[in-house]
CSV table of C-alpha atoms in Angstrom, one decimal:
chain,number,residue,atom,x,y,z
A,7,UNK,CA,50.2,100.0,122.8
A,8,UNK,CA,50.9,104.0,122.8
A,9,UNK,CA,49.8,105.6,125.5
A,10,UNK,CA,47.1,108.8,125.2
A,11,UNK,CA,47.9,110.6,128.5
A,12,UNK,CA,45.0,113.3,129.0
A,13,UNK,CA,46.1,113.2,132.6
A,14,UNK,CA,47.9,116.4,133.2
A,15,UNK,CA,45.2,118.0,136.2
A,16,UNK,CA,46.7,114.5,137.9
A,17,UNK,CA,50.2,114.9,137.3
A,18,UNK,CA,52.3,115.7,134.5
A,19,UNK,CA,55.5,114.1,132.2
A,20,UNK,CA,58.6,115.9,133.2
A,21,UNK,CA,59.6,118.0,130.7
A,22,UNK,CA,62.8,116.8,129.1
A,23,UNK,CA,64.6,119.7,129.5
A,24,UNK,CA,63.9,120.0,133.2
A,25,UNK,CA,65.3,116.5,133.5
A,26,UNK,CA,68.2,117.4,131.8
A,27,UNK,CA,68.7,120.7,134.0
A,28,UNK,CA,68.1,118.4,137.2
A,29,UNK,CA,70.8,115.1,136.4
A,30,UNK,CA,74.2,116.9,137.7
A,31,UNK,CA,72.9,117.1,141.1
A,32,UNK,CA,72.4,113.1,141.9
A,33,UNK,CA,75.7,112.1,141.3
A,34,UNK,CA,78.3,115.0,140.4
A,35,UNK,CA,77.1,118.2,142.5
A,36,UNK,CA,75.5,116.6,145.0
A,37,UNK,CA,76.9,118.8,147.9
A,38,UNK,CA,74.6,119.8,150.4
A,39,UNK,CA,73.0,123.5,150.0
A,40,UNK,CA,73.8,124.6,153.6
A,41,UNK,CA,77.3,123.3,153.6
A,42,UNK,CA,80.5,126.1,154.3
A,43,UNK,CA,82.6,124.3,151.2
A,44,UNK,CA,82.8,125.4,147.6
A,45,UNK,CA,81.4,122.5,146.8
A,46,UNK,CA,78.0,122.3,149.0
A,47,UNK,CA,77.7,126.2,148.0
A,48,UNK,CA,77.7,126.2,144.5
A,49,UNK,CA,74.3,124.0,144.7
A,50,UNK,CA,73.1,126.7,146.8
A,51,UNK,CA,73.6,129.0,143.8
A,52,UNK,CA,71.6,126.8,141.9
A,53,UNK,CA,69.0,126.9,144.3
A,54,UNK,CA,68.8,130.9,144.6
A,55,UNK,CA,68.6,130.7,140.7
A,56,UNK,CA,65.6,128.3,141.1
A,57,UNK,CA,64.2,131.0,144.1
A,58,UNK,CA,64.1,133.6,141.5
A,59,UNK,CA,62.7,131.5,138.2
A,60,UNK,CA,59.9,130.8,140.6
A,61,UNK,CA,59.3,134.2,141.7
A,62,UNK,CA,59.4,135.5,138.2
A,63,UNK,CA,56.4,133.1,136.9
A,64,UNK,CA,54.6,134.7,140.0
A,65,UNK,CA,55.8,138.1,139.9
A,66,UNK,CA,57.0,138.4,143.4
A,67,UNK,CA,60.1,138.6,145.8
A,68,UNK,CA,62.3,135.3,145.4
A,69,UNK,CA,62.5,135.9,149.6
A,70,UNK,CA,58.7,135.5,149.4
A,71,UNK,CA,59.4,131.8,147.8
A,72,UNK,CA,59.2,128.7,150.1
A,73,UNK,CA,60.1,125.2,149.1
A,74,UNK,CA,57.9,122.5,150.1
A,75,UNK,CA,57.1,119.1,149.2
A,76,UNK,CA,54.4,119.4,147.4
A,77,UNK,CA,51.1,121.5,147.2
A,78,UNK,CA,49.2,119.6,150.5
A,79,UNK,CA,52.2,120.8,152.5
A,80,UNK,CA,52.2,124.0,151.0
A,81,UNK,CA,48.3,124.3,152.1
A,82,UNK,CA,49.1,122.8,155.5
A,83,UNK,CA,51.5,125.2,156.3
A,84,UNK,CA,50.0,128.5,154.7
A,85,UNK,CA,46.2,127.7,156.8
A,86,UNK,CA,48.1,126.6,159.9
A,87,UNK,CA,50.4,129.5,160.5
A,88,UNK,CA,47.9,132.0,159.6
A,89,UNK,CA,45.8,130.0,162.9
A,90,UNK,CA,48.8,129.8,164.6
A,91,UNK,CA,49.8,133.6,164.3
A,92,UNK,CA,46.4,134.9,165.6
A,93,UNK,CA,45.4,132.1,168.1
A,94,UNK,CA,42.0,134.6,169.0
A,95,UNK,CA,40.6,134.4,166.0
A,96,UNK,CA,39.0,130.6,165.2
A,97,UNK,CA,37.2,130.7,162.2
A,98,UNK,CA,37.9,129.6,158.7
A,99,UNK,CA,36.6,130.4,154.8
A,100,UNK,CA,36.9,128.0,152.2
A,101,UNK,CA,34.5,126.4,149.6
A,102,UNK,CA,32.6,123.5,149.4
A,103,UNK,CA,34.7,122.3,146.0
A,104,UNK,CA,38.0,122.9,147.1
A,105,UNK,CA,41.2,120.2,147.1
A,106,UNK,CA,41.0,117.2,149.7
A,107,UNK,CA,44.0,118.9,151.2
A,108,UNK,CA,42.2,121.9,152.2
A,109,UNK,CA,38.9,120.2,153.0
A,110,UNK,CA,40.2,117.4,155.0
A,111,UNK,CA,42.4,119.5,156.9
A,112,UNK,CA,39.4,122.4,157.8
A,113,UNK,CA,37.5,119.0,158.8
A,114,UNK,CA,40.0,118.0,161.1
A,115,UNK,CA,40.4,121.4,162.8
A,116,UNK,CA,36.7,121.8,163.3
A,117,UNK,CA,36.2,118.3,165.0
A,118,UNK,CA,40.2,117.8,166.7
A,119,UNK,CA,40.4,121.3,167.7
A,120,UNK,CA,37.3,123.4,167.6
A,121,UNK,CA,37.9,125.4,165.0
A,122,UNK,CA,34.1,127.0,163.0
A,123,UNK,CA,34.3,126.0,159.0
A,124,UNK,CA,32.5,128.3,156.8
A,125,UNK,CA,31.9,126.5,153.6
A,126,UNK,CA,31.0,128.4,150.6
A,127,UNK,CA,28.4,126.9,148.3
A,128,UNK,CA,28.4,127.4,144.2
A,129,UNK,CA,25.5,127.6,142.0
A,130,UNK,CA,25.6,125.2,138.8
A,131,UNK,CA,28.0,126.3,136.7
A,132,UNK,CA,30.2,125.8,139.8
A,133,UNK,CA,30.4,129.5,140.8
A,134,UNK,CA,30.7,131.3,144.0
A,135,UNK,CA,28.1,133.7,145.2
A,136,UNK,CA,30.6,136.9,146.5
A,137,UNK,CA,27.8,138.6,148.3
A,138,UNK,CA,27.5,134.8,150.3
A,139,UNK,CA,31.2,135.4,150.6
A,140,UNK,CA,31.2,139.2,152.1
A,141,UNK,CA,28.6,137.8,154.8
A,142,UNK,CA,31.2,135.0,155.7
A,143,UNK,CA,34.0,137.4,156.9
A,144,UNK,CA,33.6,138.2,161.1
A,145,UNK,CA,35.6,139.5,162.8
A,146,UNK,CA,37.4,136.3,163.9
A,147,UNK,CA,37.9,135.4,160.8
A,148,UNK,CA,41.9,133.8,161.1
A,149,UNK,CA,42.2,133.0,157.0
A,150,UNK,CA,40.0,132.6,153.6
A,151,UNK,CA,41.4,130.2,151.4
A,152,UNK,CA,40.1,129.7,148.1
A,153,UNK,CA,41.4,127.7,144.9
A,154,UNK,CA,42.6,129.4,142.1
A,155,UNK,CA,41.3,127.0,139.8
A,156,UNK,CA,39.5,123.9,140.2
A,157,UNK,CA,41.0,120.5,139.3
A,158,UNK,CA,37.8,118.9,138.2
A,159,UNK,CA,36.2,121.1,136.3
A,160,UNK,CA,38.9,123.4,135.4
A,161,UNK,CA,36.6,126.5,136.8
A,162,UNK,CA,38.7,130.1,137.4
A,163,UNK,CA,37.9,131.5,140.4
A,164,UNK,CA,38.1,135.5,141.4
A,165,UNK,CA,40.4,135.2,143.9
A,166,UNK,CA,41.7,138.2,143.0
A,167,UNK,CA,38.8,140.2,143.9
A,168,UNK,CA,38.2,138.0,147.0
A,169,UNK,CA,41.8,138.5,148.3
A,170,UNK,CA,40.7,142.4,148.0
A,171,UNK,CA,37.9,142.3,150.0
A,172,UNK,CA,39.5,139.8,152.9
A,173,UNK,CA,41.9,142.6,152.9
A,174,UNK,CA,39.9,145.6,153.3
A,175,UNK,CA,38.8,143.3,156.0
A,176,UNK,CA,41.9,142.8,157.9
A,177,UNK,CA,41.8,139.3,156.8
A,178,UNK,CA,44.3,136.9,155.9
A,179,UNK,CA,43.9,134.9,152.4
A,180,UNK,CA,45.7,131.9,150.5
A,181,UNK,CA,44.8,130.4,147.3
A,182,UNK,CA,45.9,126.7,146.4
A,183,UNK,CA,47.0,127.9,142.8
A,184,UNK,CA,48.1,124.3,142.2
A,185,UNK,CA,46.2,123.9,139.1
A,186,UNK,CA,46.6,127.5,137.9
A,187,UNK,CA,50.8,127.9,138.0
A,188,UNK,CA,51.8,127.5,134.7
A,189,UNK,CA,48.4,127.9,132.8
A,190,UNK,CA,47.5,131.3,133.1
A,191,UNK,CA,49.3,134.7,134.0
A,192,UNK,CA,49.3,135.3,137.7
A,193,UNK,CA,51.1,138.4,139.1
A,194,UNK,CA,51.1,138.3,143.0
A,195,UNK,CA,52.6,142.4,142.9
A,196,UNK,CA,49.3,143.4,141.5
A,197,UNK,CA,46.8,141.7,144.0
A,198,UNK,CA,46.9,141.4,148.2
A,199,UNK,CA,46.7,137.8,148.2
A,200,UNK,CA,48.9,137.0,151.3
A,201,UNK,CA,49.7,133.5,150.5
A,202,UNK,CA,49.8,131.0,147.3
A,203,UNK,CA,50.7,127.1,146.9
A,204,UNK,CA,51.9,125.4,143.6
A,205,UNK,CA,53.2,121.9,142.8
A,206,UNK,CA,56.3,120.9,140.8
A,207,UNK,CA,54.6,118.0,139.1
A,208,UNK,CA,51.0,119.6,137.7
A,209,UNK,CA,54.0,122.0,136.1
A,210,UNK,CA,56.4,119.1,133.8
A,211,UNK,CA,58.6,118.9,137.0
A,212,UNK,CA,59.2,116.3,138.9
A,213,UNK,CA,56.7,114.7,141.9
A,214,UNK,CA,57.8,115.6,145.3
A,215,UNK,CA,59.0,119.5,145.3
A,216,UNK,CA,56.2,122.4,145.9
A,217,UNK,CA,56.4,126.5,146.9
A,218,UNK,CA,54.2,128.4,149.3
A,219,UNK,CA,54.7,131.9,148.6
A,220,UNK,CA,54.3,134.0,151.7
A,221,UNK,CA,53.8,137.6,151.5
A,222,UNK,CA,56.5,139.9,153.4
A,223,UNK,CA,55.7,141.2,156.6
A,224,UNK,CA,53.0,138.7,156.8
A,225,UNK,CA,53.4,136.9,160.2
A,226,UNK,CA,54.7,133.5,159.3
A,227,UNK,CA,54.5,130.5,161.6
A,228,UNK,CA,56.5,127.8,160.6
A,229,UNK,CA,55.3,124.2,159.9
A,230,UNK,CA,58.2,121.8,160.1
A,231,UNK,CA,60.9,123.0,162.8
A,232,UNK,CA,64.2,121.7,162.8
A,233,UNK,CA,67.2,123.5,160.9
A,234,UNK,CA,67.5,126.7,159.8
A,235,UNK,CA,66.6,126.5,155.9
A,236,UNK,CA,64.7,128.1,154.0
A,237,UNK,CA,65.2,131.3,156.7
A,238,UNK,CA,63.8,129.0,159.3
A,239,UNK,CA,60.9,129.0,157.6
A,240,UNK,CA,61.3,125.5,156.5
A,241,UNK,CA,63.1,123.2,158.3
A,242,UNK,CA,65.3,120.1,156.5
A,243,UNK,CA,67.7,119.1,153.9
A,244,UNK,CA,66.7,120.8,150.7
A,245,UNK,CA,65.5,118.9,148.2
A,246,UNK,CA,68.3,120.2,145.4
A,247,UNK,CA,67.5,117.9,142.8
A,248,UNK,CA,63.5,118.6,142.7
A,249,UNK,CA,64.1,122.8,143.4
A,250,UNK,CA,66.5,123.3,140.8
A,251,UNK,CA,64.1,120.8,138.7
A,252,UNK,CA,61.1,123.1,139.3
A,253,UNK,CA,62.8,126.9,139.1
A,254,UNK,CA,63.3,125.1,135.0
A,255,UNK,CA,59.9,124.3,134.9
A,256,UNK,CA,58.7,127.9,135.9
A,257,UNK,CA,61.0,129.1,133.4
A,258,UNK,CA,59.6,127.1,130.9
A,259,UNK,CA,56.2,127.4,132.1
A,260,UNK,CA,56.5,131.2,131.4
A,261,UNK,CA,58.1,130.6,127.9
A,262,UNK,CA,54.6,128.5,126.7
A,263,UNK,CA,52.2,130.0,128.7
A,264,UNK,CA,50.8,131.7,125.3
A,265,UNK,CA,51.1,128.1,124.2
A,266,UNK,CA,48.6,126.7,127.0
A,267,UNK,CA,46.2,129.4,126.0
A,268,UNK,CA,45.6,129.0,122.5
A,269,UNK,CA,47.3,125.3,120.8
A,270,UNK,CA,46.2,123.4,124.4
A,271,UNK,CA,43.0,125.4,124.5
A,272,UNK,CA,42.2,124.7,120.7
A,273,UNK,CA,43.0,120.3,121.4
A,274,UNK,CA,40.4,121.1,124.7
A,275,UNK,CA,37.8,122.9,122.5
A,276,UNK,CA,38.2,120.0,119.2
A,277,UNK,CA,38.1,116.7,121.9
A,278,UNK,CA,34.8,118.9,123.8
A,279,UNK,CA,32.6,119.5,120.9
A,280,UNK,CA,33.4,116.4,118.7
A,281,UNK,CA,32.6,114.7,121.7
A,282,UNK,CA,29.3,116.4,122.1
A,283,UNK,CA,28.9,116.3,118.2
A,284,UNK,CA,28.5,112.2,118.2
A,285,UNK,CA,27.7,111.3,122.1
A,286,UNK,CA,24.0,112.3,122.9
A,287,UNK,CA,23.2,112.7,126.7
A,288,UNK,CA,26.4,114.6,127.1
A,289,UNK,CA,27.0,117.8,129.0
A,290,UNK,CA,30.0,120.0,129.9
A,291,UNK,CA,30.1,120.7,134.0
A,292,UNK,CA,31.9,123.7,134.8
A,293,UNK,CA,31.6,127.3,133.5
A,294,UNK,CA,32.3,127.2,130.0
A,295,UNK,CA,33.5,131.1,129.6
A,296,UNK,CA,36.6,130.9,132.6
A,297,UNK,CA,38.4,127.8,132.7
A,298,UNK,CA,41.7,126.8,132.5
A,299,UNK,CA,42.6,126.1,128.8
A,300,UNK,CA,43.3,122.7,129.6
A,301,UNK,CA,40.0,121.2,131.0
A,302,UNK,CA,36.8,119.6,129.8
A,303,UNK,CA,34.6,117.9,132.6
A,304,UNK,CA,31.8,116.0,130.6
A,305,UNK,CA,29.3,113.9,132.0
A,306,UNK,CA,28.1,111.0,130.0
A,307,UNK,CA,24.2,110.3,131.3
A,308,UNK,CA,23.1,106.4,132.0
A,309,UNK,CA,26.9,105.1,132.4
A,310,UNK,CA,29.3,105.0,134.9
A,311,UNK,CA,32.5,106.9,134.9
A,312,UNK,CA,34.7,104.3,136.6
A,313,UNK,CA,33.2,101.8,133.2
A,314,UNK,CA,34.4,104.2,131.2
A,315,UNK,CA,37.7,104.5,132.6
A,316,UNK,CA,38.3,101.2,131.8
A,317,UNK,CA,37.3,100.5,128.7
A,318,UNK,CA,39.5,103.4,127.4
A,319,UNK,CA,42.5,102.2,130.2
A,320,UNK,CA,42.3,98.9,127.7
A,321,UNK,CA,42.9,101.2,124.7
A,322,UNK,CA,45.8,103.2,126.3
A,323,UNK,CA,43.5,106.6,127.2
A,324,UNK,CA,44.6,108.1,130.1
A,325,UNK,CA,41.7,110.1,131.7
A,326,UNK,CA,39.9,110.7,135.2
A,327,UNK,CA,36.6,109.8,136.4
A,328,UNK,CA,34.5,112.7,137.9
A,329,UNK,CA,33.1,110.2,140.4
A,330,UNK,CA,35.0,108.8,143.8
A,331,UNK,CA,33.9,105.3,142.4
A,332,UNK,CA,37.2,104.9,142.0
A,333,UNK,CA,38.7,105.2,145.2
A,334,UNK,CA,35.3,102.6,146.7
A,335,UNK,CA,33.0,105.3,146.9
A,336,UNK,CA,29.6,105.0,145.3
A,337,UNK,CA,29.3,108.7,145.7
A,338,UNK,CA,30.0,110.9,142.7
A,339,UNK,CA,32.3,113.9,143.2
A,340,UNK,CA,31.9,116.5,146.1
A,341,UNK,CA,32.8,119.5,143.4
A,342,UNK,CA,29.7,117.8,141.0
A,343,UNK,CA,27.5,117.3,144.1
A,344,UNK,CA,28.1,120.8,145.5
A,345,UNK,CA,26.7,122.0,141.7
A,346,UNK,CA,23.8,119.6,142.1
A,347,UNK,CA,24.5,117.9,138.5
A,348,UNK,CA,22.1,115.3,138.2
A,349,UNK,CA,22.8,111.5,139.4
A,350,UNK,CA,22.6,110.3,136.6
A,351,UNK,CA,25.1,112.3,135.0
A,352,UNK,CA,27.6,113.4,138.2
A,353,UNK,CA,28.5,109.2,138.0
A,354,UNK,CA,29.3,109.2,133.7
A,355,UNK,CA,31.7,112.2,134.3
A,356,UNK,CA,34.7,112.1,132.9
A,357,UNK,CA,37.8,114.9,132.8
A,358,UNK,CA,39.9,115.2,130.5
A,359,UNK,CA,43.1,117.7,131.1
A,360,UNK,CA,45.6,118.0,128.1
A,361,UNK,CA,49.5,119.3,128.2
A,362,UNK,CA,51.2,120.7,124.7
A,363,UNK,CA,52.2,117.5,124.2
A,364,UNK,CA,49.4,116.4,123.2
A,365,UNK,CA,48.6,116.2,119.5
A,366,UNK,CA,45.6,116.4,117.2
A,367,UNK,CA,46.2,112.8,116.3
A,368,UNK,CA,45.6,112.0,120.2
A,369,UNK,CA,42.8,113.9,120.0
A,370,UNK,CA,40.9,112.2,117.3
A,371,UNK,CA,41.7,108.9,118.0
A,372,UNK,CA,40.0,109.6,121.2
A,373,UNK,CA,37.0,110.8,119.0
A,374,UNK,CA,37.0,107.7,117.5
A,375,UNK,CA,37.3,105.5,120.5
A,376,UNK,CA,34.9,106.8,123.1
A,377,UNK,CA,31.6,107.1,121.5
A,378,UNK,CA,31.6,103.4,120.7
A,379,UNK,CA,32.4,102.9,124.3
A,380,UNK,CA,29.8,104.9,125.5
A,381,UNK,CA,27.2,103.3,123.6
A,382,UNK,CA,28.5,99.8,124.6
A,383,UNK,CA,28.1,100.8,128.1
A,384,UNK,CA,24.7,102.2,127.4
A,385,UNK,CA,23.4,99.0,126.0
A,386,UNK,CA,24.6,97.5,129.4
A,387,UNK,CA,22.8,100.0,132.1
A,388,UNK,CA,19.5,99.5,133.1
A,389,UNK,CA,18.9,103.4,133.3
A,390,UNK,CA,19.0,104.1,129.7
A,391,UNK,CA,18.2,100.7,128.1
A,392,UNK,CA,15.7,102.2,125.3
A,393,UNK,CA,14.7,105.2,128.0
A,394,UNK,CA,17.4,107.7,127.6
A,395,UNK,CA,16.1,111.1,127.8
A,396,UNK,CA,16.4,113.5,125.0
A,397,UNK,CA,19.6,114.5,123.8
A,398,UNK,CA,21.3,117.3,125.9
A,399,UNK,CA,24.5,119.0,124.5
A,400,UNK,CA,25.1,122.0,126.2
A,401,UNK,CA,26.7,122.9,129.6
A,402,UNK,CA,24.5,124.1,132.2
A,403,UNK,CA,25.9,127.4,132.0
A,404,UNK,CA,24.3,127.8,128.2
């Protein structure tokens, strides 16, 4: 059965040429990094080359490029040293839809150690209120940290404009720009956002590598002590393989991005509408006019998302559920709760997130596939059986 992976907000393929740029450092030039001999240092060429493919995506200083494991460590370490560098201040600015990593973290410092969570709230179309946001700041206020762009929903977020005014504020601000790296242009020399986190594999690299960039002069606390790599900003081995794996992606990532903005975005817009076109008691959650150009969040009324899941898992579509059903929760998503979408749509939602590797073909086959199984499912569920409300194809934001 081929496999229909509209996955990519989850993780992505690894691009073919990253692999290839990646092989000769498992089992030929396998040195280590920090090593005095020829042969350890010519892989830490490789990763300075990586340093500065990273930066360029971002538009910084490759010094100003961190390695990390991935995008929760990169949050970890960005909200804790800011806390850590300013131990009087004790209060915290994030959102109400941002990433487990953030929330569960914030949660833990306000119960374990006393921290005060501000979350910001978002009206329907999943927007933040910046006058809300203004009255958050005080002046112990340690950090703001607000997502570039949501993985659910796919929603752009002006952190641009909300790293300005944390400045003007003396504040410090991060953005988890895991979803946004690689999809749209982001130049860190032309806004005061003080720190940023990306992942290697929401970018066609490999799972298990990540970058915090961290703004010079910014007082930097360290998360992981040990050796002295990264500057000593990042203690242990390097992880050669999955840095030189992700400076290729960045590379690449710069080389499509027109790509992601107008062939992805075109497969986003022809799965949304011809999925609106033939499935009534559809909407789109999120705010239709700045997205990424990858994402469609569409809830299907009367049904439940983890249903649908697997009906289209038995037909080789790769998707993900807008609910937590999936993980044992009966509650639907905190980003769809947070934007009050109705109950009996916030458990149907589904999100789709495409790469440029998918095709047209995918597309429609998909078009094909789902209405039947939404209408199966419909048949089944005692909240539509002959009572469905009147069709609704538009997003709220219309």
């Amino acid at each position: 059965m081929k496999i229909i992976y509209m996955d990519n907000n989850a993780t992505t393929r690894v691009d073919p040429a990253v692999f290839e740029e990646m092989k000769p450092y498992f089992c030929d030039l396998y040195g280590n990094p920090s090593s005095m001999h020829r042969f350890g240092g010519q892989v830490g060429i490789r990763l300075r080359e990586a340093r500065a493919r990273v930066a360029a995506l971002l538009h910084c200083e490759p010094d100003e490029i961190i390695f990390t494991s991935c995008g929760s460590e990169s949050d970890n370490t960005a909200i804790r040293s800011a806390l850590s560098a300013q131990p009087d201040k004790r209060h915290i600015i994030t959102t109400r839809v941002e990433h487990p990593a953030i929330l569960s973290l914030c949660k833990f410092l306000e119960k374990k150690e006393g921290y005060d969570v501000t979350c910001l709230g978002t009206d329907e179309n999943g927007r933040l209120d910046l006058d809300e946001y203004r009255e958050a700041i005080r002046p112990d206020t340690a950090i703001v940290s607000v997502m570039w762009a949501n993985n659910e929903t796919g929603n752009i977020y002006p952190v641009e404009e909300m790293a300005a005014i944390a400045r003007k504020r003396g504040v410090v601000f991060h953005t988890d720009a895991v979803q946004a790296v690689g999809k749209i242009p982001i130049d860190l020399g032309a806004t005061p956002i003080d720190m940023l986190s990306l992942s290697g594999h929401k970018l066609h690299a490999p799972k298990g590598v990540g970058a915090l960039f961290v703004r010079k002069r910014l007082p930097f606390r360290p998360f992981l002590i040990g050796g002295h790599q990264e500057r000593s900003r990042r203690a242990g081995t390097e992880n050669t393989t999955g840095i030189i794996a992700l400076g290729k992606a960045c590379e690449l990532a710069m080389a499509h991005m027109d790509e992601e903005n107008t062939t992805v975005k075109a497969l986003r817009d022809r799965l949304e509408t011809g999925l609106l076109e033939r499935i009534p008691d559809a909407i789109i959650n999120g705010d239709r006019s700045n997205r990424l150009p990858n994402t469609t969040n569409i809830s299907f009324g009367y049904v439940e998302g983890e249903a649908i899941l697997l009906m289209m898992d038995q037909m080789g579509i790769c998707a993900s559920s807008g609910s937590a059903c999936t993980s044992g929760s009966l509650e639907p998503s905190h980003v769809l709760r947070a934007m009050g979408v109705p109950f009996t749509f916030a458990h149907g939602s589904i999100r789709f997130s495409l790469s440029r590797f998918n095709t047209e073909a995918e597309v429609d086959s998909v078009l094909v596939t789902l209405p039947t199984v939404i209408e199966n499912l419909r048949k089944l569920s005692p909240f539509s059986a002959g009572k469905t409300a009147p069709a609704c194809t538009k997003s709220f934001s219309e």
